mmCIF file of C-alpha atoms and ligand atoms in Angstrom:
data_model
loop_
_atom_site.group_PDB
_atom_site.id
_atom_site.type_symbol
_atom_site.label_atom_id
_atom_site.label_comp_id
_atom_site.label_asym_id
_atom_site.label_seq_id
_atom_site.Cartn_x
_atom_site.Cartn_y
_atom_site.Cartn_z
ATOM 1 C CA UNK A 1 119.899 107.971 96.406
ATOM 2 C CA UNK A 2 117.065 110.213 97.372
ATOM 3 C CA UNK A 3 117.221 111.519 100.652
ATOM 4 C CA UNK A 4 115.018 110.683 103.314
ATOM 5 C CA UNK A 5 113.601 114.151 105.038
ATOM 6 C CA UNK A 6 110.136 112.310 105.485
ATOM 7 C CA UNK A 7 109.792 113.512 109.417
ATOM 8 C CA UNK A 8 111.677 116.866 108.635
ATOM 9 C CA UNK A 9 108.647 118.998 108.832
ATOM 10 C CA UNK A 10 106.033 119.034 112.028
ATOM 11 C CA UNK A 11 103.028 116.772 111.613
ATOM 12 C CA UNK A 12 99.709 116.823 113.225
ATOM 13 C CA UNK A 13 98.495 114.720 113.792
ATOM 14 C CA UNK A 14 101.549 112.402 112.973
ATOM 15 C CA UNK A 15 100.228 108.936 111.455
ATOM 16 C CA UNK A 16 102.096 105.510 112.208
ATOM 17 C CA UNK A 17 104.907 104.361 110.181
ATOM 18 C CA UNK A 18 104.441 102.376 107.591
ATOM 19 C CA UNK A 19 106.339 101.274 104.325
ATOM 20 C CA UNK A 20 104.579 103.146 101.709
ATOM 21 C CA UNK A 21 105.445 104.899 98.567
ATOM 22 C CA UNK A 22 107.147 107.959 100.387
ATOM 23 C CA UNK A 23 109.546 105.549 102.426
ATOM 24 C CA UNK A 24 110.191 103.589 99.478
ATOM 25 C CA UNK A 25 111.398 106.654 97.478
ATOM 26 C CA UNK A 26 113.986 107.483 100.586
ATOM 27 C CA UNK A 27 114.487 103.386 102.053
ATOM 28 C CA UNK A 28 117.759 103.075 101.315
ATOM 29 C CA UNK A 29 119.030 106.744 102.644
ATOM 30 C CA UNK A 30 116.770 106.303 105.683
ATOM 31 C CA UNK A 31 118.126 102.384 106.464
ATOM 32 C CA UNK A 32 122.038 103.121 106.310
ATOM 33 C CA UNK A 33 121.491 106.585 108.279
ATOM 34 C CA UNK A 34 119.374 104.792 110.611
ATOM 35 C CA UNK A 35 120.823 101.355 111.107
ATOM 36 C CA UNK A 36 124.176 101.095 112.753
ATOM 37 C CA UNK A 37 126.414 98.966 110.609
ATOM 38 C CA UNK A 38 123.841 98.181 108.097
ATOM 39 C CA UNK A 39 126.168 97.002 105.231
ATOM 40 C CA UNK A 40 128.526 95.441 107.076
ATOM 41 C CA UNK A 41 125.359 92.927 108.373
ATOM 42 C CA UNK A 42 124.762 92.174 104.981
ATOM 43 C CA UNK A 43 127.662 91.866 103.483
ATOM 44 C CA UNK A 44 128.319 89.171 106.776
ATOM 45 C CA UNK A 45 124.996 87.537 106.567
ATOM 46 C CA UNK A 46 125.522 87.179 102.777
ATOM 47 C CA UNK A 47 128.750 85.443 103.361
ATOM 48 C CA UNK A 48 126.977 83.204 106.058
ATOM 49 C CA UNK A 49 124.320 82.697 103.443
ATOM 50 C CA UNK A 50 126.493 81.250 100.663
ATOM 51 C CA UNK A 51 128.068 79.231 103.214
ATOM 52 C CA UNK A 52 124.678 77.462 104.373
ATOM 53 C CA UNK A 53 123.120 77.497 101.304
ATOM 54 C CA UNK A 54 122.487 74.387 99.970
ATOM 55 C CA UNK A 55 122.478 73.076 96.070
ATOM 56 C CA UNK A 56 118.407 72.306 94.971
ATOM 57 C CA UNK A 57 117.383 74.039 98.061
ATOM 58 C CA UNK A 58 115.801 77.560 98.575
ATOM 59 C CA UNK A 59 116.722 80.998 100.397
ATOM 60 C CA UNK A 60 113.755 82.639 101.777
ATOM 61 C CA UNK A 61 114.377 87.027 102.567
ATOM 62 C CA UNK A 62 111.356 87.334 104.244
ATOM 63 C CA UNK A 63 110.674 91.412 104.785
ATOM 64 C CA UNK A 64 113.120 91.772 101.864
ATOM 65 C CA UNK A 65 112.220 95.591 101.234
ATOM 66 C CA UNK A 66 114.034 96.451 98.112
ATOM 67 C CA UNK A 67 116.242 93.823 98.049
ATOM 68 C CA UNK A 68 119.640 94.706 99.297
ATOM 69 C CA UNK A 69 120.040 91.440 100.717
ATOM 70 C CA UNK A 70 119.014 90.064 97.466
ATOM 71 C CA UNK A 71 121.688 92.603 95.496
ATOM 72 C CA UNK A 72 124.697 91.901 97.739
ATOM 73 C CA UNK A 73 124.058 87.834 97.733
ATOM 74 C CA UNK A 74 123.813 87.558 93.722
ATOM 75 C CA UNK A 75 127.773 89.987 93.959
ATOM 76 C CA UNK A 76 128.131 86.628 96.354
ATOM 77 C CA UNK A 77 127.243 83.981 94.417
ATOM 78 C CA UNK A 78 128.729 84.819 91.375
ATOM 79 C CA UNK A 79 127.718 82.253 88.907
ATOM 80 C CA UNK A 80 126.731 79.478 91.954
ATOM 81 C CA UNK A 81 123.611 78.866 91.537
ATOM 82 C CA UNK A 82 120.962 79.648 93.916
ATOM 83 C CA UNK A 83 116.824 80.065 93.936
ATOM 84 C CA UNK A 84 115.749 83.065 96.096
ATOM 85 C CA UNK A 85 112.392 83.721 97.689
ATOM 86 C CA UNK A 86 112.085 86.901 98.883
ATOM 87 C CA UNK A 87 108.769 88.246 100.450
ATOM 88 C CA UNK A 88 107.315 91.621 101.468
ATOM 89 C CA UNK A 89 103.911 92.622 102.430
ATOM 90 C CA UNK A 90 104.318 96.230 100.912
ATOM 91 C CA UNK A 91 103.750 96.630 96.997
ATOM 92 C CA UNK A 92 105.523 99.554 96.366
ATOM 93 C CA UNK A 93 108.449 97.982 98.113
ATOM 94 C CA UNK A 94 108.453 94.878 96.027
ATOM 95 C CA UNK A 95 108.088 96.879 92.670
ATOM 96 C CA UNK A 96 111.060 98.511 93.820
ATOM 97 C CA UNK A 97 112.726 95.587 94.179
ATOM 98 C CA UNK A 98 111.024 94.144 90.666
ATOM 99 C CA UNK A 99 113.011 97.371 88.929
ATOM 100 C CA UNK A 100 116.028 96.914 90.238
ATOM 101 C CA UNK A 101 116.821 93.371 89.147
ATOM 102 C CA UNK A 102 115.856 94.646 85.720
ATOM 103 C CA UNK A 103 118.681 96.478 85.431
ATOM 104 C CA UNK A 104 120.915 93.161 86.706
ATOM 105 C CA UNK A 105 121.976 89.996 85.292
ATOM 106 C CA UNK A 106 121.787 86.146 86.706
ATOM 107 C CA UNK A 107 118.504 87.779 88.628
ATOM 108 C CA UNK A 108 116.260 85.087 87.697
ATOM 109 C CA UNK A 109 117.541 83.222 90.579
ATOM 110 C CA UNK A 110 115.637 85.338 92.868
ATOM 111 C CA UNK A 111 111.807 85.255 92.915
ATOM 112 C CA UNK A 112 110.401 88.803 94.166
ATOM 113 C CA UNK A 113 106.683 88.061 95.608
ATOM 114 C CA UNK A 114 103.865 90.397 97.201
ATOM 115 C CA UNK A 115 102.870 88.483 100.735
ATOM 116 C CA UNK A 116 102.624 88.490 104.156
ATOM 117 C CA UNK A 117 105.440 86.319 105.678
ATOM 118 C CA UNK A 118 103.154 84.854 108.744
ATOM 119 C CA UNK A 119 101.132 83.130 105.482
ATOM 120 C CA UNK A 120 103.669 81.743 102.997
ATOM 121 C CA UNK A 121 105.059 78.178 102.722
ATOM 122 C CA UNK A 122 108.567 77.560 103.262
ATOM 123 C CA UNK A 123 109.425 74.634 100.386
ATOM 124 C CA UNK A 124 112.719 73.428 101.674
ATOM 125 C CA UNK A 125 115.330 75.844 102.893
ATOM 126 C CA UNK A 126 118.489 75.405 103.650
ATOM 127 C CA UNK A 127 118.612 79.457 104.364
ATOM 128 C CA UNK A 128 116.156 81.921 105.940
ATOM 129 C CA UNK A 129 117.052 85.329 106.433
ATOM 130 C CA UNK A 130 114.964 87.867 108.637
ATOM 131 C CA UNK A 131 116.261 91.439 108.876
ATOM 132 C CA UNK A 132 114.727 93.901 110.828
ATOM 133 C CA UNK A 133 111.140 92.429 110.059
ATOM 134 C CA UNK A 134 109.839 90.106 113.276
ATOM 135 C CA UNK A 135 109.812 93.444 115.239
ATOM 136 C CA UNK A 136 107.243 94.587 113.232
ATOM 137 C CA UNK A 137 105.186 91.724 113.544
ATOM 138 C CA UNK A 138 103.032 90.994 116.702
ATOM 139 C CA UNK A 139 105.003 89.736 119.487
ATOM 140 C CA UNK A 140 102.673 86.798 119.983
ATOM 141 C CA UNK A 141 102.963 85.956 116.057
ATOM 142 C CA UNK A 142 106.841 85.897 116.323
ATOM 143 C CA UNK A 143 106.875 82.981 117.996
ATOM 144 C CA UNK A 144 104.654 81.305 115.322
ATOM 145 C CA UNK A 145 107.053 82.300 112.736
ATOM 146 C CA UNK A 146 110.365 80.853 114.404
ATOM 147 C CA UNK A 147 108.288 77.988 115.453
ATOM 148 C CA UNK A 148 107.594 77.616 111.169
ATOM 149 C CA UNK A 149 111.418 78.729 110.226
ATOM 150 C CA UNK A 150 112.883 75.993 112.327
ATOM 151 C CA UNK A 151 110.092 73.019 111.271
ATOM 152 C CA UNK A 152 111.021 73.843 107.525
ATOM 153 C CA UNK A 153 114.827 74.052 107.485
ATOM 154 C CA UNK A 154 116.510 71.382 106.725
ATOM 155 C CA UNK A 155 119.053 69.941 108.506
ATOM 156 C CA UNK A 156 122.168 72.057 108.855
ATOM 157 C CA UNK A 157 120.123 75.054 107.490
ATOM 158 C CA UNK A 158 120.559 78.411 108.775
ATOM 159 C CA UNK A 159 118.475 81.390 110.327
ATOM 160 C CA UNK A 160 119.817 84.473 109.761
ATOM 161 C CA UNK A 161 118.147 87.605 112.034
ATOM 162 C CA UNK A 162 118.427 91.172 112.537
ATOM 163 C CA UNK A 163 116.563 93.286 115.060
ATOM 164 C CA UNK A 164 116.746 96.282 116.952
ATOM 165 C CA UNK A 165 116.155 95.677 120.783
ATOM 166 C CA UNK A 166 115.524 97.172 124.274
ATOM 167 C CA UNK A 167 117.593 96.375 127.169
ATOM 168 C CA UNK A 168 116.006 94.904 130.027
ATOM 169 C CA UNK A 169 117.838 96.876 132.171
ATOM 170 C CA UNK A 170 115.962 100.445 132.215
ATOM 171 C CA UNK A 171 119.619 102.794 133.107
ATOM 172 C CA UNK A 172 121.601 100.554 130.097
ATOM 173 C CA UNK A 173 118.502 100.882 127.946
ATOM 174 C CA UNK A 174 118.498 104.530 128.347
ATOM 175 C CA UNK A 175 122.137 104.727 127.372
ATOM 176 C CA UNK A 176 121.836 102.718 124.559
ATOM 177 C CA UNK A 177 118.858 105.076 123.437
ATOM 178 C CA UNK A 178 121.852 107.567 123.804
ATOM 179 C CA UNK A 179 124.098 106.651 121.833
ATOM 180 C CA UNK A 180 121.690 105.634 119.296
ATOM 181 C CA UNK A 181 120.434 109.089 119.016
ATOM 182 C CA UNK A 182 123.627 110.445 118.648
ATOM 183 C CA UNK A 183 124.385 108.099 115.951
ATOM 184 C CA UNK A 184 121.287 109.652 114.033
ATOM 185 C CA UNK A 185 122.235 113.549 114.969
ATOM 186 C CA UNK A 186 126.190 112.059 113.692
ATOM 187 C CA UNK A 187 124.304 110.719 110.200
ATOM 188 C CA UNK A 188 122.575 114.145 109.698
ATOM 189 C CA UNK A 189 119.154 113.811 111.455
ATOM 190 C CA UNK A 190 117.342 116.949 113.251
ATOM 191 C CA UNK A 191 116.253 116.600 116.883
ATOM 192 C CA UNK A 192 112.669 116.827 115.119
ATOM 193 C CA UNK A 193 112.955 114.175 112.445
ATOM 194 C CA UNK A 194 114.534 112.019 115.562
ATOM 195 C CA UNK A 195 111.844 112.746 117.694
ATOM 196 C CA UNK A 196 108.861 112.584 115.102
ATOM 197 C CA UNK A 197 110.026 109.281 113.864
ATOM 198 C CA UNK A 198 110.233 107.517 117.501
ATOM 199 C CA UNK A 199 106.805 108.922 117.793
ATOM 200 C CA UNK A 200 105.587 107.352 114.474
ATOM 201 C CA UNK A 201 107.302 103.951 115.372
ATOM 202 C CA UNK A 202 105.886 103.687 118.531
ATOM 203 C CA UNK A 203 103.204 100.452 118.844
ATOM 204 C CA UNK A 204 104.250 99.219 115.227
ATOM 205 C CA UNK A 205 108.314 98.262 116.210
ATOM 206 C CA UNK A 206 107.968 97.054 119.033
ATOM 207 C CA UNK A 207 111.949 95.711 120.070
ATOM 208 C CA UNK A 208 113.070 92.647 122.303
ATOM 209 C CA UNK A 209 115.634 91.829 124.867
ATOM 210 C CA UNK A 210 118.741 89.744 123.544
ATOM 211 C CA UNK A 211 117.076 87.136 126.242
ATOM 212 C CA UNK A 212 113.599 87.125 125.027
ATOM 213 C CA UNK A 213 114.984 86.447 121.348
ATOM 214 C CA UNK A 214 117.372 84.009 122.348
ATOM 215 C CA UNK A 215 114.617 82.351 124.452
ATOM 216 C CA UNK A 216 112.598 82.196 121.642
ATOM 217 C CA UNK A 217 115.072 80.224 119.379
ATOM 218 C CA UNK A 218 115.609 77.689 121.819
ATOM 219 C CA UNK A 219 111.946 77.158 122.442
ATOM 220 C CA UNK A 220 111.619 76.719 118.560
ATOM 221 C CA UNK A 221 114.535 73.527 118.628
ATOM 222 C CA UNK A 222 117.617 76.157 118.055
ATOM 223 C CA UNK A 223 120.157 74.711 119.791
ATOM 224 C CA UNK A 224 123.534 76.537 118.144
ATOM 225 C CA UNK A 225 123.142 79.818 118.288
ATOM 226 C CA UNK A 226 125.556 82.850 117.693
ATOM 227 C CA UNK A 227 124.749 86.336 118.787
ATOM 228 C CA UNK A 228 127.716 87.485 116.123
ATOM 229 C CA UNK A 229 127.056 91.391 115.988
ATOM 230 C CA UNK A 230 125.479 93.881 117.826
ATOM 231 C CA UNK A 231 125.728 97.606 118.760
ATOM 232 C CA UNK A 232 124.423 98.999 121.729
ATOM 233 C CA UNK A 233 120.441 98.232 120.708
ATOM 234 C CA UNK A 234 121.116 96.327 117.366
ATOM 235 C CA UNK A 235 121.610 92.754 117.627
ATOM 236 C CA UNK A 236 122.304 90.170 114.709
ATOM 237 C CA UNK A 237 122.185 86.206 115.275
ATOM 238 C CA UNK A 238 122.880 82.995 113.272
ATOM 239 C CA UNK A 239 120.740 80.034 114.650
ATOM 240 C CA UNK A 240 121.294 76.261 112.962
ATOM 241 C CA UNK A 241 119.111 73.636 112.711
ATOM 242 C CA UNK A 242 120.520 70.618 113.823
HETATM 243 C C1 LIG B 301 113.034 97.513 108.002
HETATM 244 S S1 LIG B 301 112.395 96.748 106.598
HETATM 245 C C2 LIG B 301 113.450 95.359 106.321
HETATM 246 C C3 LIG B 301 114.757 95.691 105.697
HETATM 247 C C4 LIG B 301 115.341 94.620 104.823
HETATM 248 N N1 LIG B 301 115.209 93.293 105.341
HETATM 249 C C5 LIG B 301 116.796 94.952 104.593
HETATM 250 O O1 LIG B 301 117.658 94.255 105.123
HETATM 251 O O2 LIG B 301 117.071 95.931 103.889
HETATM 252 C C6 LIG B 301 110.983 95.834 107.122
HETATM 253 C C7 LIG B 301 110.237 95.247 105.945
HETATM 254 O O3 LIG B 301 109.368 94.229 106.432
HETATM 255 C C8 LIG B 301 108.164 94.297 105.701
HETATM 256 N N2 LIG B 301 107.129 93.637 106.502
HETATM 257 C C9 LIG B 301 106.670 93.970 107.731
HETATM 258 N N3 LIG B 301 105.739 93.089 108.145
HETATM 259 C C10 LIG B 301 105.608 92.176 107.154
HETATM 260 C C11 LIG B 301 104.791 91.017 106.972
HETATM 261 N N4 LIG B 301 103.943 90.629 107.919
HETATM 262 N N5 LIG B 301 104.914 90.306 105.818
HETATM 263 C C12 LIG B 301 105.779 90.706 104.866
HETATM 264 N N6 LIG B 301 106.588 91.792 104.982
HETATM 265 C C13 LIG B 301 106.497 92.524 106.110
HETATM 266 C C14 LIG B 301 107.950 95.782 105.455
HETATM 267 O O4 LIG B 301 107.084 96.030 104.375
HETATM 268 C C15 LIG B 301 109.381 96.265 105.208
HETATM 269 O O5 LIG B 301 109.706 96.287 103.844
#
């Protein structure tokens, strides 16, 4: 796994984030030192997925990256059989994801495509999984998305998110900013590459409250939902469609 030391040097001026062919080349060092209980999520939400997932249906991963979802839900599945969606707007990431299965087997269950997720058509899923991709959208567009998520699942289906998010309280949002730091400096990360990477991040992930995300699956038709993980500013819910 390459490692990521992408905001190790000073930049200026220091251009926005965005998942090119650098961040590729590091993703998967820069996601697990970055996001606090990464694998555990997935190996949970992959559990939860196989549980939802319904035969002749689909599973959408919509801001799949390189497909760890993908990877850990096949090691799921076994020989069940599935048919897997999963979407991402940045090329390099999804011929990434396009090699990988190469070198795996039962991966023509899952369909690797180039789009942009505000644009595609959900064809009847039972399963839709969202990690750490409606904060990058527009916060106005989110609530387009749920809004489509919800009117496609069928019933009993199952919306799986991750997202990091802000307190609304200022003091508990600073601590949690804390102790998320600290977490970085703990995985390796230099006060620069902490502070450079904020910087770049800044107006392109934009985070929510739990409340604002919670409101928003209700307004959508959520009615059961489950905030089942989160740490400090890291939050990851199951919502089903009745
Ligand atoms: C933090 S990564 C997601 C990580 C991934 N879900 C995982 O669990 O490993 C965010 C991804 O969302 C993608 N993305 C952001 N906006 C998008 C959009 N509008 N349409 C499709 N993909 C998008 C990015 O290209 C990036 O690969």
């Amino acid at each position: 796994m390459a490692k990521d030391t992408l905001f190790s040097q000073g930049k200026n001026p220091l251009p926005p984030f965005e998942f090119n062919e650098q961040v590729v080349e590091v993703f998967d060092d820069m996601i697990e030192r970055s996001v606090p209980l990464y694998r555990e999520a997935l190996r949970r939400q992959a559990a939860l997925a196989a549980h939802f997932y319904r035969e002749g249906s689909r599973l959408y991963d919509l801001g799949c990256s390189n497909g760890n979802f993908g990877v850990v839900f096949l090691q799921t599945m076994g020989p069940r059989d599935f048919q897997m969606d999963a979407v991402d707007n940045s090329p390099p990431m999804i011929a990434a994801y396009r090699k990988r299965l190469a070198h795996l087997s039962g991966t023509e269950r899952i369909r690797p495509q180039e789009a942009d997720i505000q644009h595609i058509a959900l064809d009847n899923p039972s399963v839709v999984v969202l990690n750490l991709t409606l904060q990058f959208l527009h916060p106005r567009q989110r609530d387009d998305l749920i809004d489509k998520i919800h009117c496609a699942l069928v019933s009993g289906g199952a919306l799986l998110i991750t997202e990091k998010i802000v307190h609304s309280d200022p003091g508990m949002a600073t601590l949690q900013q804390r102790f998320y730091y600290d977490f970085k400096r703990e995985n390796g990360y230099s006060e620069l590459e902490i502070s450079q990477k904020r910087e770049a991040l800044e107006n392109v992930l934009i985070p929510e409250t739990v409340e604002s995300h919670g409101n928003r699956l209700k307004r959508a038709g959520f009615r059961k939902i489950d905030l089942w993980l989160k740490w400090f500013n890291f939050a990851s819910w199951l919502a089903i469609k009745e």
